[in-house]
């Protein structure tokens, strides 16, 4: 259990207070205007809330807070330029502070409670910390990486077969080289018995090297010609794809779509603003109409019927006309909501078209880049081809020159050596060719071994990416489901606990809309949160915030839950709420009037009590 020690100076109506909260549930009690809310605001400010009320006759409010072995001091000072905050709060991360303020700092006008109370959009607030867009972007990046690696693996599909083929070919070439070397040694031994012409041998050796080089150049020229043909075909294919992509881009009128999108957003903004105004007017009229104070609307009873004097303009109307006005406002609100819903499919369609345009532009850029790369490769192959053709021409001249010299030398030889010389030369040329093939095969095998290792690494990375993508997908799906489930389970428990007889169930559907099932005259029908009573809406708002508190594990960040303003609940239901909320937080701090605390004291629930007035010197 966490123990919270706090020292407060000049916060709200508090001069100075020092106390320690050590129970799971701590109730700040006292009559109205006894600084209960000021005490809670001081606790929230020390933990991380961005605002705190400064006492009227002071310039600086100060809060010292000790929790879980950590002590912080934080001050708020009025300056000529506004309120200046100094010192560190207990929560040291901006995102964690936002979670605390939204889901663990539940004052009357906290974001979630206000949204439910006023029938405003609360979905963005609830789902904001999930950061779904960032998770989707991360998942998409991993999918792209996985697809690229899969493409590389598919391109290397035959690497094992090629590697084994080259190894077998290398073994055969090595055996052949050994046999040729032995044959050449035998032929040279025979030749020495006939003649010992070293100059002729050097010429023959030179010719062997030249012939081998000529064969290699011819092979390279064939490779370059094949490469040029392949690159030419690839460029043609890319140009066809590029033309298709450009036609796709030209099919859309981006300026028109952007203009239509802006127009729709303007209309939606206008509808939203009008809805806010109509909702406020409707809420105000209903509150005035249902007020327990008889003079609020100036009701008068006459012989011809009851009349109502408008609280805003002073005009007298019958009660029926006043009710009709409220009905008309309600119909206008529903009509505007319907109009807003009608715009959304077209807006989604426009966004989809704009995304398609962006994808087409990216495709054009990719294909243009690929085309430039292929053209550069083609130019390099053509240059290399021309260079090889020049080199082989020079080599042909050199071979002719050497062969002329050999012919001259051989003419000087006796005819008995001619057959042996031809055989030696043929064997030497064949041996040089085999040795060149061996070197080429060894280099190819090294490259294939490296490619095989790369493929294995890519496979391992793909498996890792699959797990990461699966985890991200499950996380995206589970975040919303967890939040929805937490709320629905908590709401079911609280409706049973608080015994709201007219409400059978309140739940979040898949679209994060609040649905109410009410029983009227023995018939169950769906209703909106707007038609619930004040205490019912307050209960829903609190539970919705608590669902966020549980779903986002806010207790791991700060083990304190602060709840203010339970005045909409009777004493029994307030006690039931606190019993439920105390189970979900290591340390709960709330405020109650003495009458409500008296009911709490009569329950079996254990709690600590704090009275700021009694603690103030």
Coordinates of C-alpha atoms in Angstrom, one line a residue:
X1 CA 0.0 0.0 0.0
X2 CA 1.3 3.5 -0.9
X3 CA 1.6 6.2 1.8
X4 CA 1.1 9.8 0.7
X5 CA 2.4 12.6 2.8
X6 CA 1.5 16.1 1.7
X7 CA 2.2 19.7 2.9
X8 CA 0.0 22.4 1.4
X9 CA 0.4 26.2 1.5
X10 CA -1.8 28.9 -0.1
X11 CA -3.9 26.6 -2.3
X12 CA -7.5 27.7 -2.9
X13 CA -8.8 28.5 0.5
X14 CA -6.1 26.6 2.4
X15 CA -3.5 28.6 4.4
X16 CA -1.5 25.6 5.5
X17 CA -2.1 21.8 5.9
X18 CA 0.1 18.9 6.6
X19 CA -1.1 15.3 6.7
X20 CA -0.4 11.7 5.7
X21 CA -2.8 9.5 3.8
X22 CA -2.1 5.8 4.4
X23 CA -5.4 4.0 3.8
X24 CA -6.5 2.6 0.4
X25 CA -9.5 4.9 0.6
X26 CA -9.1 8.5 1.9
X27 CA -12.1 10.8 2.3
X28 CA -11.7 14.5 2.5
X29 CA -14.8 15.6 4.4
X30 CA -16.4 18.8 5.7
X31 CA -19.3 21.1 4.9
X32 CA -19.4 23.2 1.8
X33 CA -16.7 25.8 1.5
X34 CA -14.4 23.8 3.8
X35 CA -11.6 23.5 1.1
X36 CA -12.2 19.9 0.2
X37 CA -11.7 20.6 -3.5
X38 CA -8.7 22.8 -2.8
X39 CA -7.1 19.8 -0.9
X40 CA -7.7 17.5 -3.9
X41 CA -6.4 20.1 -6.3
X42 CA -3.2 20.3 -4.2
X43 CA -2.7 16.6 -4.3
X44 CA -3.3 16.5 -8.1
X45 CA -0.9 19.4 -8.6
X46 CA 1.9 17.7 -6.7
X47 CA 1.4 14.5 -8.7
X48 CA 1.4 16.2 -12.1
X49 CA -1.7 18.3 -12.9
X50 CA -0.8 21.5 -14.8
X51 CA -2.9 24.0 -12.8
X52 CA -3.6 24.8 -9.1
X53 CA -5.7 27.7 -7.6
X54 CA -3.5 30.2 -5.7
X55 CA -5.0 31.7 -2.5
X56 CA -6.5 35.2 -3.0
X57 CA -4.2 36.9 -0.5
X58 CA -1.0 35.1 -1.6
X59 CA 1.3 35.2 -4.6
X60 CA 2.7 31.7 -4.4
X61 CA 1.0 28.3 -3.8
X62 CA 3.3 25.5 -2.6
X63 CA 2.9 21.7 -2.4
X64 CA 5.3 19.2 -1.0
X65 CA 4.5 15.6 -1.6
X66 CA 6.1 12.3 -0.6
X67 CA 5.1 9.1 -2.2
X68 CA 6.8 5.7 -2.5
X69 CA 10.0 7.1 -1.0
X70 CA 10.2 10.1 -3.4
X71 CA 9.7 13.7 -2.3
X72 CA 9.0 16.6 -4.6
X73 CA 8.3 20.3 -4.1
X74 CA 6.2 22.2 -6.6
X75 CA 5.1 25.9 -6.6
X76 CA 2.8 28.1 -8.7
X77 CA 3.6 31.9 -8.6
X78 CA 1.5 34.7 -10.0
X79 CA 3.6 37.1 -12.1
X80 CA 2.7 39.9 -14.4
X81 CA 2.8 37.5 -17.3
X82 CA 0.6 34.8 -15.8
X83 CA 1.2 31.8 -13.5
X84 CA 4.8 30.5 -13.3
X85 CA 5.2 26.8 -12.3
X86 CA 8.5 25.8 -10.6
X87 CA 9.8 22.5 -9.3
X88 CA 9.3 18.9 -10.4
X89 CA 6.0 17.0 -10.1
X90 CA 5.9 13.4 -9.0
X91 CA 5.3 12.2 -12.6
X92 CA 8.3 13.0 -14.8
X93 CA 7.0 12.0 -18.3
X94 CA 4.7 14.2 -20.4
X95 CA 2.7 11.3 -21.8
X96 CA 2.2 9.9 -18.2
X97 CA 1.1 13.3 -17.0
X98 CA -1.5 13.4 -19.8
X99 CA -2.7 9.9 -18.8
X100 CA -3.0 11.0 -15.2
X101 CA -4.9 14.2 -16.0
X102 CA -7.4 12.4 -18.3
X103 CA -8.0 9.1 -16.3
X104 CA -6.8 9.5 -12.7
X105 CA -7.5 13.1 -11.9
X106 CA -11.3 13.0 -12.1
X107 CA -12.6 16.5 -11.1
X108 CA -16.0 17.8 -12.1
X109 CA -14.8 19.2 -15.4
X110 CA -12.2 16.5 -16.3
X111 CA -12.2 15.7 -20.0
X112 CA -14.0 12.4 -20.0
X113 CA -16.6 13.3 -17.3
X114 CA -17.4 16.6 -19.1
X115 CA -17.7 14.9 -22.5
X116 CA -20.2 12.3 -21.2
X117 CA -22.1 14.9 -19.1
X118 CA -22.5 17.2 -22.2
X119 CA -23.0 14.5 -24.7
X120 CA -19.8 15.4 -26.5
X121 CA -17.2 13.3 -28.4
X122 CA -15.2 11.2 -25.9
X123 CA -13.9 8.6 -28.3
X124 CA -10.8 10.6 -29.3
X125 CA -10.0 11.3 -25.6
X126 CA -10.3 7.6 -24.7
X127 CA -8.3 6.3 -27.7
X128 CA -5.7 9.1 -27.8
X129 CA -3.0 7.4 -25.8
X130 CA -3.2 4.3 -28.0
X131 CA -1.5 6.2 -30.8
X132 CA -3.0 3.8 -33.4
X133 CA -1.6 5.8 -36.4
X134 CA 2.0 5.3 -35.1
X135 CA 1.4 1.6 -34.5
X136 CA -0.1 1.2 -38.0
X137 CA 2.9 3.1 -39.6
X138 CA 5.3 0.9 -37.7
X139 CA 3.5 -2.2 -38.8
X140 CA 3.4 -1.0 -42.5
X141 CA 7.1 -0.4 -42.4
X142 CA 7.8 -3.9 -41.2
X143 CA 5.4 -5.4 -43.8
X144 CA 7.4 -3.5 -46.5
X145 CA 10.7 -4.7 -45.1
X146 CA 9.4 -8.3 -45.0
X147 CA 8.1 -8.1 -48.6
X148 CA 11.4 -6.8 -49.8
X149 CA 13.3 -9.6 -48.0
X150 CA 10.9 -12.1 -49.4
X151 CA 11.6 -10.8 -52.9
X152 CA 15.3 -11.2 -52.4
X153 CA 14.8 -14.8 -51.1
X154 CA 12.7 -15.6 -54.2
X155 CA 15.4 -14.2 -56.4
X156 CA 17.8 -16.6 -54.7
X157 CA 15.5 -19.6 -54.9
X158 CA 18.0 -21.7 -56.9
X159 CA 21.1 -20.8 -54.9
X160 CA 21.5 -24.2 -53.3
X161 CA 21.1 -26.0 -56.7
X162 CA 23.6 -23.6 -58.4
X163 CA 26.0 -24.0 -55.5
X164 CA 26.0 -27.8 -55.6
X165 CA 26.3 -27.7 -59.4
X166 CA 29.3 -25.4 -59.3
X167 CA 31.0 -27.6 -56.6
X168 CA 30.6 -30.7 -58.7
X169 CA 31.8 -28.8 -61.8
X170 CA 34.9 -27.5 -59.8
X171 CA 35.8 -31.1 -58.6
X172 CA 35.6 -32.3 -62.2
X173 CA 37.8 -29.4 -63.4
X174 CA 40.4 -30.0 -60.8
X175 CA 40.6 -33.7 -61.8
X176 CA 40.9 -32.6 -65.4
X177 CA 43.7 -30.1 -64.5
X178 CA 45.7 -32.8 -62.7
X179 CA 45.4 -35.2 -65.7
X180 CA 46.4 -32.4 -68.2
X181 CA 49.4 -31.4 -66.0
X182 CA 50.5 -35.1 -66.0
X183 CA 50.0 -35.4 -69.8
X184 CA 51.9 -32.1 -70.4
X185 CA 54.8 -33.3 -68.3
X186 CA 55.0 -36.5 -70.3
X187 CA 54.9 -34.6 -73.6
X188 CA 57.6 -32.3 -72.5
X189 CA 59.9 -35.1 -71.5
X190 CA 59.4 -36.6 -75.0
X191 CA 60.1 -33.2 -76.6
X192 CA 63.3 -32.8 -74.6
X193 CA 64.7 -35.9 -76.2
X194 CA 64.2 -34.4 -79.6
X195 CA 65.0 -30.7 -79.2
X196 CA 65.7 -28.2 -76.5
X197 CA 64.5 -24.9 -78.0
X198 CA 63.6 -22.6 -75.1
X199 CA 62.8 -19.5 -77.3
X200 CA 60.2 -21.5 -79.2
X201 CA 58.7 -22.8 -75.9
X202 CA 58.4 -19.2 -74.6
X203 CA 56.6 -18.2 -77.8
X204 CA 54.3 -21.1 -77.5
X205 CA 53.6 -20.3 -73.8
X206 CA 52.9 -16.7 -74.8
X207 CA 50.5 -17.8 -77.5
X208 CA 48.7 -20.1 -75.0
X209 CA 48.1 -17.1 -72.7
X210 CA 47.0 -14.9 -75.6
X211 CA 44.5 -17.5 -76.9
X212 CA 43.1 -18.0 -73.4
X213 CA 42.7 -14.2 -73.0
X214 CA 41.0 -14.0 -76.4
X215 CA 38.6 -16.7 -75.4
X216 CA 37.8 -14.8 -72.2
X217 CA 37.3 -11.6 -74.1
X218 CA 34.9 -13.3 -76.5
X219 CA 33.0 -14.7 -73.6
X220 CA 32.8 -11.3 -71.9
X221 CA 31.6 -9.7 -75.2
X222 CA 28.8 -12.4 -75.4
X223 CA 27.9 -11.6 -71.8
X224 CA 27.8 -7.9 -72.4
X225 CA 25.7 -8.3 -75.5
X226 CA 23.2 -10.5 -73.6
X227 CA 23.2 -8.0 -70.8
X228 CA 22.5 -5.1 -73.2
X229 CA 19.5 -7.1 -74.7
X230 CA 18.1 -7.8 -71.2
X231 CA 18.5 -4.2 -70.1
X232 CA 16.9 -3.0 -73.3
X233 CA 13.9 -5.3 -72.7
X234 CA 13.7 -4.2 -69.0
X235 CA 13.7 -0.5 -70.0
X236 CA 10.9 -1.1 -72.4
X237 CA 8.9 -2.9 -69.7
X238 CA 9.6 -0.1 -67.2
X239 CA 8.6 2.6 -69.8
X240 CA 5.3 0.7 -70.4
X241 CA 4.6 0.6 -66.6
X242 CA 5.6 4.2 -66.3
X243 CA 3.2 5.3 -69.0
X244 CA 0.4 3.3 -67.2
X245 CA 1.3 4.9 -63.9
X246 CA 1.3 8.4 -65.4
X247 CA -2.1 7.7 -67.0
X248 CA -3.4 6.8 -63.5
X249 CA -2.1 10.1 -62.1
X250 CA -3.8 12.0 -65.0
X251 CA -7.2 10.3 -64.3
X252 CA -7.6 12.3 -61.1
X253 CA -8.3 16.0 -60.6
X254 CA -6.3 16.6 -57.4
X255 CA -7.2 20.3 -57.2
X256 CA -10.9 19.5 -57.5
X257 CA -10.7 16.7 -54.9
X258 CA -8.8 18.9 -52.4
X259 CA -11.3 21.7 -53.0
X260 CA -14.3 19.4 -52.4
X261 CA -12.6 18.0 -49.3
X262 CA -12.0 21.5 -47.9
X263 CA -15.6 22.4 -48.7
X264 CA -16.9 19.3 -46.9
X265 CA -14.7 20.1 -43.9
X266 CA -16.0 23.6 -43.9
X267 CA -19.6 22.3 -43.9
X268 CA -18.7 19.8 -41.1
X269 CA -17.1 22.6 -39.0
X270 CA -20.2 24.8 -39.6
X271 CA -22.5 21.9 -38.5
X272 CA -20.4 21.1 -35.5
X273 CA -20.4 24.8 -34.4
X274 CA -24.1 25.0 -34.8
X275 CA -24.5 21.7 -32.9
X276 CA -22.5 23.1 -30.0
X277 CA -24.7 26.2 -29.9
X278 CA -28.0 24.3 -30.2
X279 CA -26.8 21.7 -27.6
X280 CA -25.9 24.4 -25.1
X281 CA -29.2 26.1 -25.6
X282 CA -31.1 22.9 -25.3
X283 CA -29.2 21.9 -22.2
X284 CA -29.8 25.3 -20.6
X285 CA -33.5 25.2 -21.3
X286 CA -33.9 21.7 -20.0
X287 CA -32.0 22.5 -16.8
X288 CA -34.1 25.6 -16.3
X289 CA -37.3 23.7 -17.0
X290 CA -36.5 20.9 -14.6
X291 CA -35.1 23.2 -11.9
X292 CA -36.6 22.6 -8.4
X293 CA -36.8 26.4 -7.8
X294 CA -40.2 27.6 -8.8
X295 CA -39.2 31.1 -10.0
X296 CA -36.5 30.1 -12.5
X297 CA -38.8 30.2 -15.5
X298 CA -41.4 32.6 -14.1
X299 CA -44.2 30.2 -14.2
X300 CA -47.7 31.7 -13.6
X301 CA -51.0 29.9 -13.2
X302 CA -54.0 31.6 -14.9
X303 CA -57.6 30.7 -15.8
X304 CA -56.6 30.0 -19.4
X305 CA -53.6 27.9 -18.6
X306 CA -50.0 28.1 -17.3
X307 CA -47.6 30.6 -18.8
X308 CA -43.8 30.7 -18.7
X309 CA -41.6 33.7 -18.8
X310 CA -38.4 33.0 -20.7
X311 CA -35.4 33.3 -18.4
X312 CA -33.3 34.7 -21.3
X313 CA -35.5 37.3 -23.1
X314 CA -38.5 37.8 -20.7
X315 CA -41.1 36.8 -23.3
X316 CA -44.2 35.1 -22.0
X317 CA -45.4 31.8 -23.6
X318 CA -47.5 28.9 -22.6
X319 CA -45.8 25.9 -21.1
X320 CA -46.8 23.8 -24.1
X321 CA -45.0 26.4 -26.4
X322 CA -42.0 26.1 -24.3
X323 CA -42.0 22.3 -24.5
X324 CA -42.5 22.6 -28.3
X325 CA -39.5 24.9 -28.6
X326 CA -37.4 22.3 -26.7
X327 CA -38.7 19.6 -29.1
X328 CA -37.8 21.7 -32.1
X329 CA -34.3 22.2 -30.8
X330 CA -33.9 18.5 -30.3
X331 CA -35.1 17.9 -33.9
X332 CA -32.7 20.5 -35.2
X333 CA -29.8 18.8 -33.4
X334 CA -30.8 15.3 -34.7
X335 CA -31.1 16.8 -38.2
X336 CA -27.6 18.3 -38.1
X337 CA -26.2 15.0 -36.8
X338 CA -27.8 13.2 -39.7
X339 CA -26.3 15.8 -42.1
X340 CA -22.9 15.3 -40.6
X341 CA -23.1 11.5 -40.9
X342 CA -24.1 11.9 -44.6
X343 CA -20.8 13.8 -45.3
X344 CA -18.6 11.2 -43.9
X345 CA -18.8 8.5 -46.7
X346 CA -17.9 11.1 -49.3
X347 CA -15.0 12.4 -47.2
X348 CA -13.7 8.8 -46.8
X349 CA -14.0 8.3 -50.6
X350 CA -12.1 11.5 -51.3
X351 CA -9.3 10.5 -48.9
X352 CA -9.1 7.1 -50.6
X353 CA -8.8 8.8 -54.0
X354 CA -6.1 11.2 -52.7
X355 CA -4.3 8.2 -51.2
X356 CA -4.5 6.5 -54.6
X357 CA -3.0 9.6 -56.3
X358 CA -0.2 9.7 -53.8
X359 CA 0.5 6.0 -54.5
X360 CA 0.5 6.6 -58.2
X361 CA 2.9 9.5 -57.8
X362 CA 5.2 7.2 -55.7
X363 CA 4.9 4.5 -58.4
X364 CA 5.9 7.1 -61.1
X365 CA 8.9 8.2 -59.0
X366 CA 10.0 4.6 -58.4
X367 CA 9.7 3.6 -62.0
X368 CA 11.5 6.8 -63.2
X369 CA 14.3 6.0 -60.8
X370 CA 14.4 2.4 -62.0
X371 CA 14.5 3.5 -65.6
X372 CA 17.4 5.9 -64.9
X373 CA 19.3 3.1 -63.2
X374 CA 18.7 0.7 -66.1
X375 CA 19.8 3.3 -68.6
X376 CA 23.0 3.9 -66.6
X377 CA 23.7 0.2 -66.5
X378 CA 23.0 -0.1 -70.3
X379 CA 25.5 2.7 -71.0
X380 CA 28.1 1.1 -68.8
X381 CA 27.6 -2.3 -70.6
X382 CA 27.9 -0.6 -74.0
X383 CA 31.1 1.2 -73.0
X384 CA 32.5 -2.1 -71.6
X385 CA 31.5 -3.9 -74.9
X386 CA 33.3 -1.3 -77.0
X387 CA 36.4 -1.6 -74.8
X388 CA 36.5 -5.4 -75.0
X389 CA 36.1 -5.2 -78.8
X390 CA 39.1 -2.9 -79.0
X391 CA 41.1 -5.1 -76.7
X392 CA 40.3 -8.3 -78.6
X393 CA 41.3 -6.6 -81.9
X394 CA 44.7 -5.7 -80.3
X395 CA 44.9 -9.2 -79.0
X396 CA 44.3 -10.7 -82.4
X397 CA 47.1 -8.7 -83.8
X398 CA 49.4 -9.9 -81.0
X399 CA 48.4 -13.5 -81.6
X400 CA 49.1 -13.1 -85.3
X401 CA 52.5 -11.7 -84.6
X402 CA 53.4 -14.5 -82.1
X403 CA 52.1 -17.2 -84.4
X404 CA 54.3 -15.8 -87.3
X405 CA 57.3 -16.1 -85.0
X406 CA 56.3 -19.6 -83.9
X407 CA 55.8 -20.6 -87.6
X408 CA 59.2 -19.4 -88.4
X409 CA 60.7 -21.3 -85.5
X410 CA 58.8 -24.4 -86.2
X411 CA 59.9 -24.3 -89.8
X412 CA 63.4 -24.6 -88.5
X413 CA 62.5 -27.7 -86.6
X414 CA 62.7 -31.1 -88.0
X415 CA 59.4 -32.6 -89.2
X416 CA 59.6 -35.3 -86.6
X417 CA 58.9 -32.8 -83.8
X418 CA 55.9 -31.1 -85.4
X419 CA 53.2 -33.6 -84.3
X420 CA 54.6 -33.6 -80.7
X421 CA 54.7 -29.8 -80.6
X422 CA 51.1 -29.6 -81.7
X423 CA 50.0 -32.0 -79.0
X424 CA 51.9 -30.1 -76.3
X425 CA 50.4 -26.8 -77.5
X426 CA 46.9 -28.2 -77.5
X427 CA 47.4 -29.6 -74.0
X428 CA 48.9 -26.4 -72.7
X429 CA 45.9 -24.3 -74.1
X430 CA 43.5 -26.8 -72.6
X431 CA 45.2 -26.7 -69.2
X432 CA 45.2 -22.9 -69.2
X433 CA 41.5 -22.9 -70.0
X434 CA 40.7 -25.4 -67.2
X435 CA 42.8 -23.4 -64.7
X436 CA 40.9 -20.3 -65.7
X437 CA 37.6 -22.1 -65.2
X438 CA 38.7 -23.3 -61.8
X439 CA 39.5 -19.7 -60.7
X440 CA 36.1 -18.6 -62.0
X441 CA 34.3 -21.5 -60.3
X442 CA 36.0 -20.8 -56.9
X443 CA 35.0 -17.1 -57.1
X444 CA 31.4 -18.1 -58.1
X445 CA 31.2 -20.6 -55.2
X446 CA 32.4 -17.9 -52.7
X447 CA 29.6 -15.6 -54.0
X448 CA 27.0 -18.3 -53.8
X449 CA 28.1 -19.2 -50.3
X450 CA 27.7 -15.6 -49.3
X451 CA 24.3 -15.5 -51.0
X452 CA 23.1 -18.6 -49.1
X453 CA 24.2 -17.0 -45.8
X454 CA 22.3 -13.8 -46.8
X455 CA 19.2 -15.9 -47.6
X456 CA 19.3 -17.6 -44.2
X457 CA 19.7 -14.3 -42.5
X458 CA 16.8 -12.9 -44.5
X459 CA 14.7 -15.9 -43.6
X460 CA 15.4 -15.4 -39.9
X461 CA 14.6 -11.7 -40.2
X462 CA 11.4 -12.5 -42.0
X463 CA 10.3 -14.8 -39.2
X464 CA 11.2 -12.1 -36.7
X465 CA 9.2 -9.5 -38.7
X466 CA 6.2 -11.9 -38.9
X467 CA 6.2 -12.1 -35.1
X468 CA 6.6 -8.3 -34.8
X469 CA 3.8 -7.7 -37.3
X470 CA 1.6 -10.2 -35.6
X471 CA 2.3 -8.6 -32.2
X472 CA 1.6 -5.1 -33.6
X473 CA -1.6 -6.3 -35.2
X474 CA -2.8 -8.0 -32.0
X475 CA -1.8 -4.9 -30.1
X476 CA -3.8 -2.6 -32.3
X477 CA -6.9 -4.9 -32.2
X478 CA -6.6 -5.6 -28.5
X479 CA -6.1 -2.0 -27.3
X480 CA -9.6 -0.9 -28.4
X481 CA -11.2 -4.3 -27.4
X482 CA -9.5 -4.1 -23.9
X483 CA -10.8 -0.5 -23.4
X484 CA -14.3 -1.4 -24.5
X485 CA -14.4 -4.6 -22.4
X486 CA -13.1 -2.8 -19.3
X487 CA -15.8 -0.2 -19.6
X488 CA -18.6 -2.7 -20.3
X489 CA -17.6 -5.0 -17.4
X490 CA -17.3 -2.1 -15.0
X491 CA -20.6 -0.6 -16.1
X492 CA -22.4 -3.9 -15.7
X493 CA -21.1 -4.3 -12.2
X494 CA -21.9 -0.7 -11.2
X495 CA -25.5 -0.8 -12.6
X496 CA -26.1 -3.9 -10.4
X497 CA -24.3 -2.3 -7.4
X498 CA -26.0 1.1 -7.6
X499 CA -29.4 -0.4 -8.4
X500 CA -30.5 1.9 -11.2
X501 CA -33.8 0.2 -11.8
X502 CA -34.7 2.1 -15.0
X503 CA -31.4 1.2 -16.6
X504 CA -30.9 -2.4 -17.7
X505 CA -27.5 -1.8 -19.3
X506 CA -25.1 0.8 -20.6
X507 CA -22.3 -0.3 -23.0
X508 CA -19.8 0.8 -25.6
X509 CA -20.4 -0.7 -29.0
X510 CA -17.8 -1.4 -31.7
X511 CA -17.9 2.2 -32.9
X512 CA -17.3 3.5 -29.4
X513 CA -20.8 4.9 -29.1
X514 CA -22.5 4.7 -25.7
X515 CA -25.7 2.7 -25.9
X516 CA -28.3 2.7 -23.1
X517 CA -31.0 0.0 -22.6
X518 CA -33.8 1.4 -20.5
X519 CA -37.0 -0.2 -19.2
X520 CA -40.2 1.9 -19.5
X521 CA -43.6 0.4 -18.8
X522 CA -42.2 -3.1 -18.9
X523 CA -40.6 -2.6 -22.3
X524 CA -36.8 -2.4 -22.9
X525 CA -35.6 0.0 -25.6
X526 CA -32.4 1.6 -26.6
X527 CA -31.7 5.2 -25.6
X528 CA -28.9 7.8 -25.8
X529 CA -26.7 8.9 -22.9
X530 CA -28.2 12.3 -23.3
X531 CA -31.6 11.2 -21.8
X532 CA -30.0 9.8 -18.6
X533 CA -30.4 11.7 -15.4
X534 CA -27.6 13.8 -14.0
X535 CA -26.4 11.1 -11.5
X536 CA -26.7 8.5 -14.2
X537 CA -24.5 10.5 -16.6
X538 CA -22.1 11.2 -13.8
X539 CA -21.8 7.5 -13.1
X540 CA -21.2 6.7 -16.8
X541 CA -18.6 9.4 -17.0
X542 CA -16.7 8.2 -14.0
X543 CA -16.8 4.6 -15.1
X544 CA -15.6 5.6 -18.6
X545 CA -12.6 7.4 -17.1
X546 CA -12.0 4.4 -14.8
X547 CA -12.0 2.1 -17.9
X548 CA -9.2 4.3 -19.3
X549 CA -7.4 4.1 -15.9
X550 CA -7.4 0.3 -16.0
X551 CA -6.8 -0.2 -19.7
X552 CA -3.8 2.1 -19.8
X553 CA -2.4 0.7 -16.5
X554 CA -2.3 4.3 -15.1
X555 CA -1.8 2.7 -11.6
X556 CA 1.7 1.6 -12.8
X557 CA 2.6 5.3 -13.4
X558 CA 1.0 6.9 -10.3
X559 CA -0.8 4.8 -7.7
X560 CA -3.2 7.6 -6.8
X561 CA -6.7 8.1 -8.1
X562 CA -8.3 11.5 -7.3
X563 CA -12.1 11.9 -7.6
X564 CA -14.0 15.1 -6.8
X565 CA -17.7 16.1 -7.0
X566 CA -19.9 13.1 -6.1
X567 CA -22.8 15.5 -5.3
X568 CA -24.9 14.0 -8.0
X569 CA -25.2 10.8 -6.1
X570 CA -27.1 10.0 -3.0
X571 CA -25.1 8.8 0.0
X572 CA -25.8 5.1 -0.6
X573 CA -24.7 5.2 -4.2
X574 CA -21.7 7.4 -3.4
X575 CA -20.6 4.7 -0.9
X576 CA -21.1 2.0 -3.5
X577 CA -19.1 3.9 -6.1
X578 CA -16.2 4.5 -3.7
X579 CA -16.2 0.8 -2.7
X580 CA -15.9 -0.1 -6.4
X581 CA -13.2 2.5 -7.3
X582 CA -11.1 1.7 -4.2
X583 CA -10.6 -1.8 -5.4
X584 CA -9.1 -0.5 -8.7
X585 CA -6.5 1.9 -7.2
X586 CA -3.8 1.4 -4.6
X587 CA -4.7 4.8 -3.1
X588 CA -8.0 6.7 -3.7
X589 CA -8.6 10.2 -2.5
X590 CA -12.1 11.8 -2.8
X591 CA -14.3 14.4 -1.2
X592 CA -17.6 13.9 0.6
X593 CA -20.1 16.1 2.5
X594 CA -20.6 15.1 6.2
X595 CA -24.0 13.5 5.5
X596 CA -22.5 11.2 2.9
X597 CA -19.5 10.4 5.0
X598 CA -21.9 9.4 7.8
X599 CA -23.4 6.8 5.5
X600 CA -19.9 5.6 4.5
X601 CA -19.0 5.3 8.2
X602 CA -21.9 3.0 8.7
X603 CA -20.7 0.7 6.0
X604 CA -18.1 -2.0 6.3
X605 CA -15.7 -0.1 4.0
X606 CA -12.5 1.0 5.7
X607 CA -11.2 4.4 5.0
X608 CA -9.2 7.4 6.3
X609 CA -10.8 10.8 6.9
X610 CA -9.2 14.2 6.4
X611 CA -10.9 17.6 7.3
X612 CA -8.8 20.5 5.8
X613 CA -10.5 23.0 8.1
X614 CA -9.5 21.1 11.2
X615 CA -5.9 20.6 9.9
X616 CA -5.5 24.3 9.1
X617 CA -3.8 26.2 12.0

